[in-house]
Coordinates of C-alpha atoms in Angstrom, one line a residue:
Chain R
M1 CA 134.7 -106.6 73.5
A2 CA 136.4 -105.7 70.2
P3 CA 136.5 -102.0 69.3
T4 CA 133.8 -100.7 67.0
P5 CA 135.0 -101.2 63.4
M6 CA 135.2 -98.1 61.2
I7 CA 133.2 -99.8 58.4
E8 CA 131.1 -102.8 58.6
L9 CA 129.1 -104.5 55.9
R10 CA 126.6 -107.3 56.7
Q11 CA 125.3 -109.5 53.9
V12 CA 125.2 -106.7 51.4
N13 CA 123.5 -107.6 48.0
K14 CA 123.1 -105.5 44.9
H15 CA 121.8 -106.3 41.4
Y16 CA 122.0 -104.4 38.2
G17 CA 119.0 -106.0 36.4
R18 CA 119.9 -109.7 36.3
L19 CA 123.6 -109.1 37.2
H20 CA 124.3 -109.8 40.8
V21 CA 127.1 -107.3 41.4
L22 CA 127.5 -107.7 45.1
Q23 CA 126.8 -111.1 46.5
N24 CA 126.3 -111.4 50.2
I25 CA 129.3 -109.2 51.0
S26 CA 130.3 -109.1 54.7
L27 CA 133.3 -107.1 55.7
T28 CA 134.8 -105.2 58.6
I29 CA 137.5 -102.5 58.4
G30 CA 139.0 -101.4 61.7
K31 CA 140.1 -97.9 62.5
G32 CA 143.4 -97.1 60.9
E33 CA 143.4 -100.1 58.7
V34 CA 144.4 -99.8 55.0
V35 CA 142.5 -102.3 52.8
V36 CA 143.1 -102.7 49.1
V37 CA 140.5 -104.2 46.9
I38 CA 141.7 -105.9 43.7
G39 CA 140.1 -108.0 41.0
P40 CA 139.2 -108.1 37.4
S41 CA 137.0 -105.4 35.9
G42 CA 133.3 -106.0 36.5
S43 CA 134.0 -107.9 39.7
G44 CA 132.0 -105.3 41.7
K45 CA 135.0 -103.7 43.5
S46 CA 134.0 -100.1 42.5
T47 CA 130.3 -100.8 43.4
L48 CA 131.5 -102.0 46.8
C49 CA 133.5 -98.8 47.3
R50 CA 130.6 -96.6 46.2
A51 CA 128.0 -98.4 48.3
I52 CA 129.9 -97.4 51.4
N53 CA 128.9 -93.7 51.0
R54 CA 125.6 -94.6 49.2
L55 CA 126.6 -93.3 45.8
E56 CA 125.3 -96.8 45.0
T57 CA 122.2 -98.0 46.8
I58 CA 122.1 -101.6 47.9
D59 CA 119.2 -104.1 47.6
S60 CA 119.6 -105.8 51.0
G61 CA 122.0 -106.0 53.9
E62 CA 123.4 -103.4 56.2
I63 CA 126.2 -100.9 56.2
F64 CA 127.6 -99.4 59.5
I65 CA 130.0 -96.5 59.8
E66 CA 131.5 -96.5 63.3
G67 CA 128.6 -98.6 64.5
Q68 CA 125.9 -96.3 63.1
P69 CA 123.8 -97.6 60.2
L70 CA 124.4 -95.7 57.0
P71 CA 121.4 -93.3 56.7
Q72 CA 119.2 -93.6 53.6
E73 CA 118.6 -90.0 52.7
G74 CA 118.4 -86.3 53.7
K75 CA 120.5 -84.5 56.1
P76 CA 121.7 -87.5 58.1
L77 CA 123.1 -89.1 54.9
A78 CA 124.8 -85.8 53.8
E79 CA 126.4 -85.5 57.3
M80 CA 127.6 -89.1 57.2
R81 CA 129.0 -88.6 53.7
S82 CA 130.9 -85.6 54.9
R83 CA 132.8 -87.9 57.3
I84 CA 133.7 -90.3 54.4
G85 CA 136.2 -88.8 52.0
M86 CA 136.1 -90.1 48.4
V87 CA 138.6 -89.9 45.6
F88 CA 137.4 -90.8 42.1
Q89 CA 139.1 -92.3 39.0
S90 CA 138.3 -89.2 37.0
F91 CA 139.2 -86.7 39.8
N92 CA 135.9 -84.8 39.4
L93 CA 137.3 -81.5 40.5
F94 CA 134.7 -78.7 40.1
A95 CA 135.6 -77.6 36.6
H96 CA 134.3 -74.0 37.1
R97 CA 136.3 -73.1 40.2
T98 CA 140.0 -72.7 41.0
I99 CA 142.0 -75.5 42.8
L100 CA 141.9 -73.4 46.0
D101 CA 138.1 -72.9 45.7
N102 CA 137.7 -76.6 45.1
V103 CA 139.3 -77.3 48.5
M104 CA 137.6 -74.4 50.3
M105 CA 134.0 -74.8 49.0
A106 CA 132.8 -77.9 50.9
P107 CA 134.0 -76.8 54.3
M108 CA 132.3 -73.4 53.8
D109 CA 129.1 -74.7 52.1
V110 CA 128.6 -77.8 54.1
K111 CA 130.2 -77.1 57.5
G112 CA 129.8 -73.4 57.5
I113 CA 133.4 -72.7 58.2
S114 CA 134.6 -69.1 57.7
K115 CA 136.3 -68.1 54.5
A116 CA 139.5 -67.2 56.2
E117 CA 139.7 -70.4 58.1
A118 CA 138.8 -72.5 55.0
R119 CA 141.4 -70.7 53.0
K120 CA 144.1 -71.3 55.6
E121 CA 143.3 -75.0 55.9
A122 CA 143.0 -75.4 52.1
M123 CA 146.5 -73.9 51.5
R124 CA 147.9 -76.1 54.2
L125 CA 146.4 -79.2 52.5
L126 CA 147.5 -78.1 49.0
E127 CA 151.0 -77.5 50.4
R128 CA 150.9 -81.0 51.9
V129 CA 150.0 -82.7 48.6
G130 CA 152.4 -80.5 46.7
V131 CA 150.1 -78.4 44.5
A132 CA 150.0 -75.2 46.5
D133 CA 151.7 -73.4 43.5
Q134 CA 148.7 -74.3 41.3
A135 CA 146.1 -72.9 43.7
K136 CA 144.9 -70.1 41.5
K137 CA 144.5 -72.3 38.3
V138 CA 141.4 -74.1 37.2
P139 CA 141.5 -77.9 37.1
A140 CA 141.8 -78.1 33.3
Q141 CA 145.2 -76.4 33.5
L142 CA 146.7 -79.1 35.7
S143 CA 148.2 -82.4 34.9
G144 CA 146.2 -85.5 35.9
G145 CA 148.5 -86.2 38.8
Q146 CA 148.2 -82.7 40.1
Q147 CA 144.4 -82.8 39.7
Q148 CA 144.2 -86.1 41.6
R149 CA 146.4 -84.7 44.4
A150 CA 144.2 -81.7 44.6
A151 CA 141.2 -84.0 44.8
I152 CA 142.7 -85.8 47.7
A153 CA 143.2 -82.4 49.4
R154 CA 139.6 -81.5 48.7
A155 CA 138.4 -84.7 50.4
L156 CA 140.8 -84.2 53.4
A157 CA 139.5 -80.7 53.9
M158 CA 136.4 -82.2 55.4
H159 CA 138.5 -84.0 58.0
P160 CA 137.0 -87.4 57.1
D161 CA 137.3 -90.4 59.4
V162 CA 137.8 -92.7 56.5
M163 CA 138.9 -92.3 52.9
L164 CA 137.6 -94.3 49.9
F165 CA 139.7 -94.4 46.8
D166 CA 138.0 -95.7 43.6
E167 CA 140.8 -96.6 41.2
P168 CA 142.6 -93.3 41.9
T169 CA 145.5 -93.9 39.5
S170 CA 143.7 -95.7 36.6
A171 CA 143.2 -92.5 34.5
L172 CA 146.7 -91.3 35.0
D173 CA 149.7 -91.4 32.7
P174 CA 152.3 -93.8 34.1
E175 CA 154.8 -91.1 35.1
M176 CA 152.1 -89.4 37.3
I177 CA 151.0 -92.5 39.2
G178 CA 153.9 -92.3 41.6
E179 CA 153.2 -88.8 42.9
V180 CA 149.6 -89.8 43.7
L181 CA 150.6 -93.1 45.4
S182 CA 153.1 -91.3 47.5
V183 CA 150.5 -88.9 48.9
M184 CA 148.3 -91.9 49.6
T185 CA 151.2 -93.8 51.3
E186 CA 151.9 -90.8 53.5
L187 CA 148.2 -90.7 54.4
A188 CA 148.2 -94.4 55.3
R189 CA 151.3 -93.9 57.5
E190 CA 149.5 -91.2 59.4
G191 CA 146.9 -93.7 60.4
M192 CA 144.0 -92.8 58.1
T193 CA 141.5 -95.6 57.6
M194 CA 141.5 -96.3 53.8
L195 CA 139.7 -98.5 51.4
V196 CA 141.5 -98.5 48.0
V197 CA 140.3 -100.0 44.8
T198 CA 143.4 -100.3 42.6
H199 CA 145.5 -102.3 40.2
E200 CA 148.7 -101.0 41.8
M201 CA 150.2 -104.2 43.2
N202 CA 153.3 -102.6 44.6
F203 CA 151.2 -100.2 46.6
A204 CA 148.9 -103.0 47.8
R205 CA 151.9 -105.0 48.9
S206 CA 153.9 -102.3 50.6
V207 CA 151.2 -100.0 52.1
S208 CA 148.1 -102.0 52.8
D209 CA 147.3 -104.2 55.8
R210 CA 144.8 -106.4 54.0
V211 CA 143.9 -107.4 50.5
L212 CA 140.5 -108.3 49.3
F213 CA 140.3 -110.2 46.0
M214 CA 136.9 -109.8 44.3
E215 CA 135.5 -111.7 41.4
G216 CA 131.9 -111.9 40.1
G217 CA 130.5 -109.9 43.0
C218 CA 132.1 -112.0 45.7
I219 CA 135.1 -111.5 48.0
L220 CA 137.0 -114.6 47.1
E221 CA 139.9 -113.9 49.4
D222 CA 140.5 -111.6 52.4
S223 CA 144.1 -112.0 53.6
P224 CA 146.8 -109.9 55.2
S225 CA 148.9 -108.3 52.4
E226 CA 152.1 -110.2 53.1
E227 CA 150.3 -113.5 53.0
F228 CA 148.2 -112.6 50.0
F229 CA 151.2 -111.8 47.8
L230 CA 153.5 -114.6 49.1
Q231 CA 151.0 -117.4 48.8
P232 CA 147.4 -116.5 47.7
R233 CA 145.0 -119.1 48.8
E234 CA 142.8 -118.8 45.8
E235 CA 143.9 -120.1 42.4
R236 CA 142.0 -117.3 40.7
A237 CA 143.8 -114.7 42.8
R238 CA 147.2 -116.2 41.9
A239 CA 146.4 -116.1 38.2
F240 CA 145.2 -112.5 38.5
I241 CA 148.3 -111.2 40.3
Q242 CA 150.4 -113.0 37.7
S243 CA 148.6 -111.5 34.7
V244 CA 148.7 -108.0 36.2
Q245 CA 152.4 -108.2 36.9
E246 CA 153.1 -109.5 33.5
S247 CA 151.3 -106.7 31.8
R248 CA 153.4 -104.2 33.9
K249 CA 156.7 -105.6 32.7
Chain S
M1 CA 145.5 -66.3 18.2
N2 CA 145.2 -69.0 15.5
R3 CA 141.8 -70.5 15.7
P4 CA 141.1 -73.3 13.2
E5 CA 138.4 -72.2 10.7
I6 CA 135.4 -74.5 10.3
Q7 CA 136.6 -75.2 6.7
D8 CA 139.9 -76.6 8.0
V9 CA 137.9 -79.1 10.1
L10 CA 135.5 -80.1 7.4
Y11 CA 137.8 -80.3 4.4
E12 CA 141.4 -81.3 3.7
A13 CA 143.8 -78.7 2.5
P14 CA 143.2 -77.8 -1.2
G15 CA 145.6 -79.0 -3.9
P16 CA 146.6 -77.0 -7.0
K17 CA 143.6 -78.2 -9.1
T18 CA 141.2 -77.4 -6.3
R19 CA 142.7 -74.0 -5.8
R20 CA 142.2 -73.2 -9.4
R21 CA 138.6 -74.3 -9.2
I22 CA 138.0 -72.3 -6.1
R23 CA 139.4 -69.2 -7.8
L24 CA 137.1 -69.8 -10.8
F25 CA 134.0 -70.2 -8.7
T26 CA 135.0 -67.1 -6.6
I27 CA 135.1 -65.0 -9.7
L28 CA 131.9 -66.4 -11.1
A29 CA 130.1 -65.8 -7.8
L30 CA 131.4 -62.2 -7.6
L31 CA 130.2 -61.5 -11.1
L32 CA 126.8 -62.9 -10.3
L33 CA 126.6 -60.8 -7.1
A34 CA 127.6 -57.6 -9.0
G35 CA 125.0 -58.4 -11.7
L36 CA 122.3 -58.9 -9.0
L37 CA 123.2 -55.6 -7.3
A38 CA 123.2 -53.8 -10.7
A39 CA 119.8 -55.2 -11.4
I40 CA 118.4 -54.0 -8.0
V41 CA 119.9 -50.5 -8.5
R42 CA 118.5 -50.4 -12.0
Q43 CA 115.0 -51.5 -10.8
F44 CA 115.2 -48.8 -8.1
A45 CA 116.1 -46.2 -10.7
V46 CA 113.4 -47.3 -13.2
T47 CA 110.7 -47.2 -10.6
G48 CA 111.9 -43.8 -9.3
Q49 CA 112.9 -45.0 -5.9
F50 CA 116.0 -42.7 -5.9
Q51 CA 113.8 -39.6 -6.2
P52 CA 114.6 -37.1 -3.4
K53 CA 111.0 -37.3 -2.1
Y54 CA 111.7 -40.8 -0.8
W55 CA 114.9 -39.8 0.9
F56 CA 115.0 -36.1 1.9
F57 CA 113.5 -36.7 5.4
F58 CA 116.5 -38.8 6.4
A59 CA 118.4 -35.5 6.5
R60 CA 116.0 -34.3 9.3
L61 CA 116.9 -34.8 12.9
T62 CA 113.3 -35.4 13.8
T63 CA 113.1 -38.5 11.6
W64 CA 116.1 -40.1 13.4
R65 CA 114.8 -39.0 16.8
F66 CA 111.5 -40.7 16.0
L67 CA 113.2 -43.9 14.9
G68 CA 115.5 -43.6 17.9
E69 CA 112.5 -43.5 20.3
G70 CA 111.2 -46.6 18.6
L71 CA 114.5 -48.3 18.9
V72 CA 114.7 -47.6 22.6
T73 CA 111.2 -49.2 23.0
T74 CA 112.3 -52.2 20.9
L75 CA 115.4 -52.7 22.9
G76 CA 113.5 -52.3 26.2
A77 CA 110.9 -54.8 25.2
A78 CA 113.5 -57.3 24.0
L79 CA 115.6 -56.9 27.2
V80 CA 112.7 -57.0 29.6
G81 CA 111.1 -59.8 27.6
S82 CA 114.3 -61.8 27.6
A83 CA 114.9 -61.3 31.3
L84 CA 111.3 -62.5 32.0
A85 CA 111.8 -65.4 29.6
F86 CA 115.0 -66.4 31.5
G87 CA 113.2 -66.3 34.8
M88 CA 110.2 -68.3 33.7
G89 CA 112.4 -70.7 31.7
F90 CA 114.5 -71.3 34.8
L91 CA 111.5 -72.1 36.9
L92 CA 110.1 -74.4 34.2
M93 CA 113.5 -76.2 33.9
R94 CA 113.7 -76.6 37.7
G95 CA 110.2 -78.1 37.6
K96 CA 111.0 -80.4 34.8
I97 CA 114.1 -82.0 36.4
R98 CA 112.3 -82.6 39.7
R99 CA 111.3 -86.0 40.8
N100 CA 107.7 -85.0 41.6
P101 CA 105.8 -86.5 38.6
V102 CA 102.9 -84.0 38.7
L103 CA 105.3 -81.0 38.7
R104 CA 107.4 -82.6 36.0
W105 CA 104.4 -83.3 33.8
L106 CA 103.0 -79.8 34.3
C107 CA 106.3 -78.1 33.4
T108 CA 106.8 -80.3 30.4
A109 CA 103.3 -79.5 29.2
L110 CA 104.0 -75.7 29.7
I111 CA 107.3 -75.9 27.9
E112 CA 105.8 -77.8 24.9
F113 CA 102.8 -75.4 24.8
T114 CA 104.9 -72.2 24.8
R115 CA 107.3 -73.7 22.3
G116 CA 104.6 -74.9 20.0
V117 CA 102.3 -71.8 19.8
P118 CA 103.4 -69.0 17.5
T119 CA 104.2 -65.7 19.2
L120 CA 101.5 -64.0 17.2
L121 CA 98.8 -66.0 18.9
F122 CA 100.1 -65.0 22.3
I123 CA 100.1 -61.4 21.2
Y124 CA 96.5 -61.7 20.0
F125 CA 95.6 -63.2 23.3
F126 CA 97.0 -60.2 25.2
F127 CA 95.6 -57.8 22.6
L128 CA 92.1 -59.2 22.3
I129 CA 91.3 -61.4 25.3
V130 CA 93.2 -60.0 28.2
P131 CA 91.6 -56.5 28.1
G132 CA 88.2 -58.1 28.3
T133 CA 89.1 -59.6 31.7
G134 CA 89.6 -56.1 33.0
W135 CA 93.4 -56.6 33.4
K136 CA 94.7 -53.2 32.2
L137 CA 98.1 -53.5 30.5
S138 CA 100.1 -50.8 28.8
A139 CA 101.0 -51.3 25.1
F140 CA 104.6 -52.1 26.2
W141 CA 103.5 -55.1 28.3
K142 CA 101.1 -56.2 25.7
I143 CA 104.1 -56.9 23.5
T144 CA 106.7 -57.8 26.1
L145 CA 104.7 -60.4 28.0
P146 CA 103.7 -62.5 24.9
C147 CA 107.3 -62.4 23.6
A148 CA 108.6 -63.6 27.0
I149 CA 106.0 -66.4 27.2
S150 CA 106.8 -67.5 23.7
A151 CA 110.5 -67.7 24.5
C152 CA 110.4 -69.2 28.0
G153 CA 109.9 -72.8 26.8
V154 CA 112.9 -72.6 24.5
V155 CA 115.0 -71.1 27.3
A156 CA 113.9 -73.8 29.7
E157 CA 115.0 -76.5 27.2
A158 CA 118.3 -74.8 26.6
L159 CA 119.0 -74.6 30.3
R160 CA 118.0 -78.2 30.8
S161 CA 120.4 -79.3 28.0
G162 CA 123.1 -77.3 29.9
V163 CA 122.3 -79.1 33.1
N164 CA 122.4 -82.4 31.4
A165 CA 125.8 -81.6 29.9
V166 CA 127.4 -81.3 33.3
P167 CA 129.3 -84.5 33.9
K168 CA 127.8 -86.9 36.4
G169 CA 131.1 -86.9 38.4
Q170 CA 130.6 -83.3 39.4
R171 CA 127.5 -84.3 41.2
E172 CA 129.0 -87.4 42.8
A173 CA 132.0 -85.5 44.0
A174 CA 129.7 -82.9 45.7
L175 CA 127.5 -85.5 47.2
S176 CA 130.5 -87.3 48.6
L177 CA 131.6 -84.1 50.3
G178 CA 128.2 -83.8 52.0
Y179 CA 126.4 -81.4 49.7
R180 CA 122.6 -81.5 49.7
E181 CA 120.5 -81.1 46.5
T182 CA 119.7 -77.4 46.6
K183 CA 123.2 -76.1 47.3
L184 CA 124.7 -78.7 45.0
F185 CA 122.5 -77.3 42.2
Y186 CA 123.3 -73.7 42.7
R187 CA 126.9 -74.0 43.6
I188 CA 128.1 -76.8 41.4
I189 CA 125.7 -77.7 38.6
F190 CA 124.1 -74.5 37.4
P191 CA 127.2 -72.3 37.2
Q192 CA 128.7 -74.9 34.8
A193 CA 125.4 -75.5 32.9
I194 CA 125.0 -71.8 32.2
R195 CA 128.4 -71.6 30.5
F196 CA 127.4 -74.4 28.1
V197 CA 124.3 -72.6 26.9
I198 CA 125.1 -68.9 26.9
P199 CA 125.4 -68.9 23.0
S200 CA 121.9 -70.5 22.7
L201 CA 120.5 -68.0 25.2
I202 CA 121.9 -65.1 23.2
A203 CA 120.5 -66.6 20.1
E204 CA 117.1 -66.7 21.8
L205 CA 117.5 -63.0 22.6
V206 CA 117.8 -62.3 18.9
I207 CA 114.5 -64.2 18.4
V208 CA 112.8 -62.2 21.1
L209 CA 114.0 -59.0 19.5
K210 CA 112.6 -60.0 16.2
D211 CA 109.3 -61.0 17.8
T212 CA 108.9 -57.5 19.2
T213 CA 108.3 -56.2 15.6
F214 CA 104.8 -57.4 16.1
A215 CA 104.4 -54.5 18.5
S216 CA 102.5 -52.5 16.0
I217 CA 99.6 -54.9 16.4
V218 CA 99.1 -53.7 20.0
S219 CA 100.0 -50.1 19.0
C220 CA 103.2 -50.1 21.0
A221 CA 105.6 -47.5 19.5
D222 CA 108.6 -49.7 18.7
L223 CA 111.0 -49.2 15.9
M224 CA 108.7 -51.1 13.4
Q225 CA 105.6 -49.2 14.5
N226 CA 107.4 -45.8 14.2
A227 CA 108.7 -46.8 10.8
K228 CA 105.2 -47.5 9.7
V229 CA 104.1 -44.0 10.9
L230 CA 107.0 -42.5 8.8
I231 CA 105.9 -44.5 5.8
S232 CA 102.4 -43.2 5.9
N233 CA 103.6 -39.7 6.6
Y234 CA 106.0 -39.5 3.7
D235 CA 104.5 -42.1 1.5
A236 CA 107.9 -43.7 1.2
L237 CA 107.8 -47.5 1.8
L238 CA 110.9 -49.0 0.4
S239 CA 113.5 -46.5 1.6
I240 CA 112.2 -46.6 5.2
Y241 CA 111.9 -50.3 5.4
L242 CA 115.4 -50.6 3.9
V243 CA 116.9 -48.3 6.6
V244 CA 115.0 -50.1 9.4
A245 CA 116.1 -53.5 8.1
V246 CA 119.7 -52.3 8.3
I247 CA 119.2 -51.2 11.9
Y248 CA 117.8 -54.6 12.9
I249 CA 120.6 -56.4 11.1
L250 CA 123.2 -54.3 12.8
I251 CA 121.8 -55.0 16.3
N252 CA 121.4 -58.7 15.7
Y253 CA 124.8 -58.9 14.1
M254 CA 126.3 -57.3 17.3
L255 CA 124.4 -59.8 19.5
N256 CA 125.7 -62.7 17.4
R257 CA 129.2 -61.4 17.7
L258 CA 128.8 -61.0 21.4
S259 CA 127.6 -64.6 21.6
D260 CA 130.7 -65.8 19.7
R261 CA 133.0 -63.9 22.0
V262 CA 131.3 -65.1 25.2
A263 CA 131.5 -68.7 23.9
R264 CA 135.1 -68.4 23.0
L265 CA 135.9 -66.7 26.3
L266 CA 134.2 -69.5 28.3
K267 CA 135.7 -72.3 26.3
G268 CA 139.1 -70.8 25.9
N269 CA 139.9 -69.5 29.3
G270 CA 141.6 -72.7 30.4
S271 CA 143.9 -73.1 27.4
A272 CA 144.7 -69.4 27.1
E273 CA 145.9 -69.3 30.7
R274 CA 147.8 -72.4 30.3
R275 CA 149.7 -70.9 27.5
A276 CA 150.4 -67.8 29.5
A277 CA 151.7 -69.9 32.4

């Protein structure tokens, strides 16, 4: 028998009014797998990402995390979410607290970890993503790249089993994208299960195991990264890669 | 610190012609003001308002002690009333943002009711109707409670606008970390919301303070009531009202300054520290 996948979606559908944003999506992501989702804007890739921790509800279908169905509400949902780290396009650090507090708060508030322990772990994580020297500042005082790295540390502080990245570099100035991607690359090398919505083709190519190409609410192509970039099966995917690469030149 | 003035935001920098015009209007305005002041002083003199009999009692300590006692009551009623208004406003706001439709409707109705009814009507209610029910209230509470009730709806709406102003991403980030609603509200949302609305809350404190001047209706010895006692004692209306008005202006001016400072402190703390770093 195959091992239990980390994430499994079965025939997931979602509508925004008349717009069918997720059409019969079925998908499995194994433990330790790094999957990149690409596609034009409005293709449903962010919605897919956000459905996995139920920031978006779905209309039909099933979502399983390590074989357990994603709870719909209350404490079970909150507990499941605490096992799924999420990194947002706009960082969403808690604006009223310091960087250190941002990383310490959830372990203390949600898991009931002692302050001393939370602080030690937070400093270790901030060190790891390279913003330990900013620990005492508030988010608005940091560059976008620093904020996003701190946000990754905040998610990691909950020791998640899987990390979701929803366009983590799309709001960054070009010179800051690299520092965030290198933190993510390191995380991937350590075996974290990751689902990354991104437009960073180099990252997709060199770090991910699989690429999903989405358009119009459907997964048009699901291929190993090598294969996808060498010879995409779908004509639409080929055109998309080309247009993205041209815009980056 | 070089803060841009509102004029710099609204208008472009003046050229030579505009500068001349500004100077001309400034001089005209000053002349007009001086004329007005002279007219007032003249009117005072003509009607004999400068006669010592209208002013001599301000040299007595007892006059000031009496006014001081009134002032303490006024400040007490304003502070206690504002604290109550904040508490009730907070509960109303919590109720209004709940999903439960009955609770939401009830709180909305209460907010609109307290915002729409003049303070004076609430005071009459506590003065004329409440004693009939056998509920014994001191004069202090007969003014403080209606002022608080009259303000709580406004406070609730101010707090709600603050809660609405907190970006959606803050909530999503907390949810994704495993926060549940109650903790999310008190740890993440409300601390940010309160920062947005402190200036409007202090403005509401000024309104509560001004509302307490109705205290004389319920014979609560606040600043206004004591002023009225002095007026009938010394038969000096204008001089006493003038002094009392100055006292009210000073207090409210200080509150407004406080509000500006707090607003600047909360807004500026990020950029100020960044400059220091």
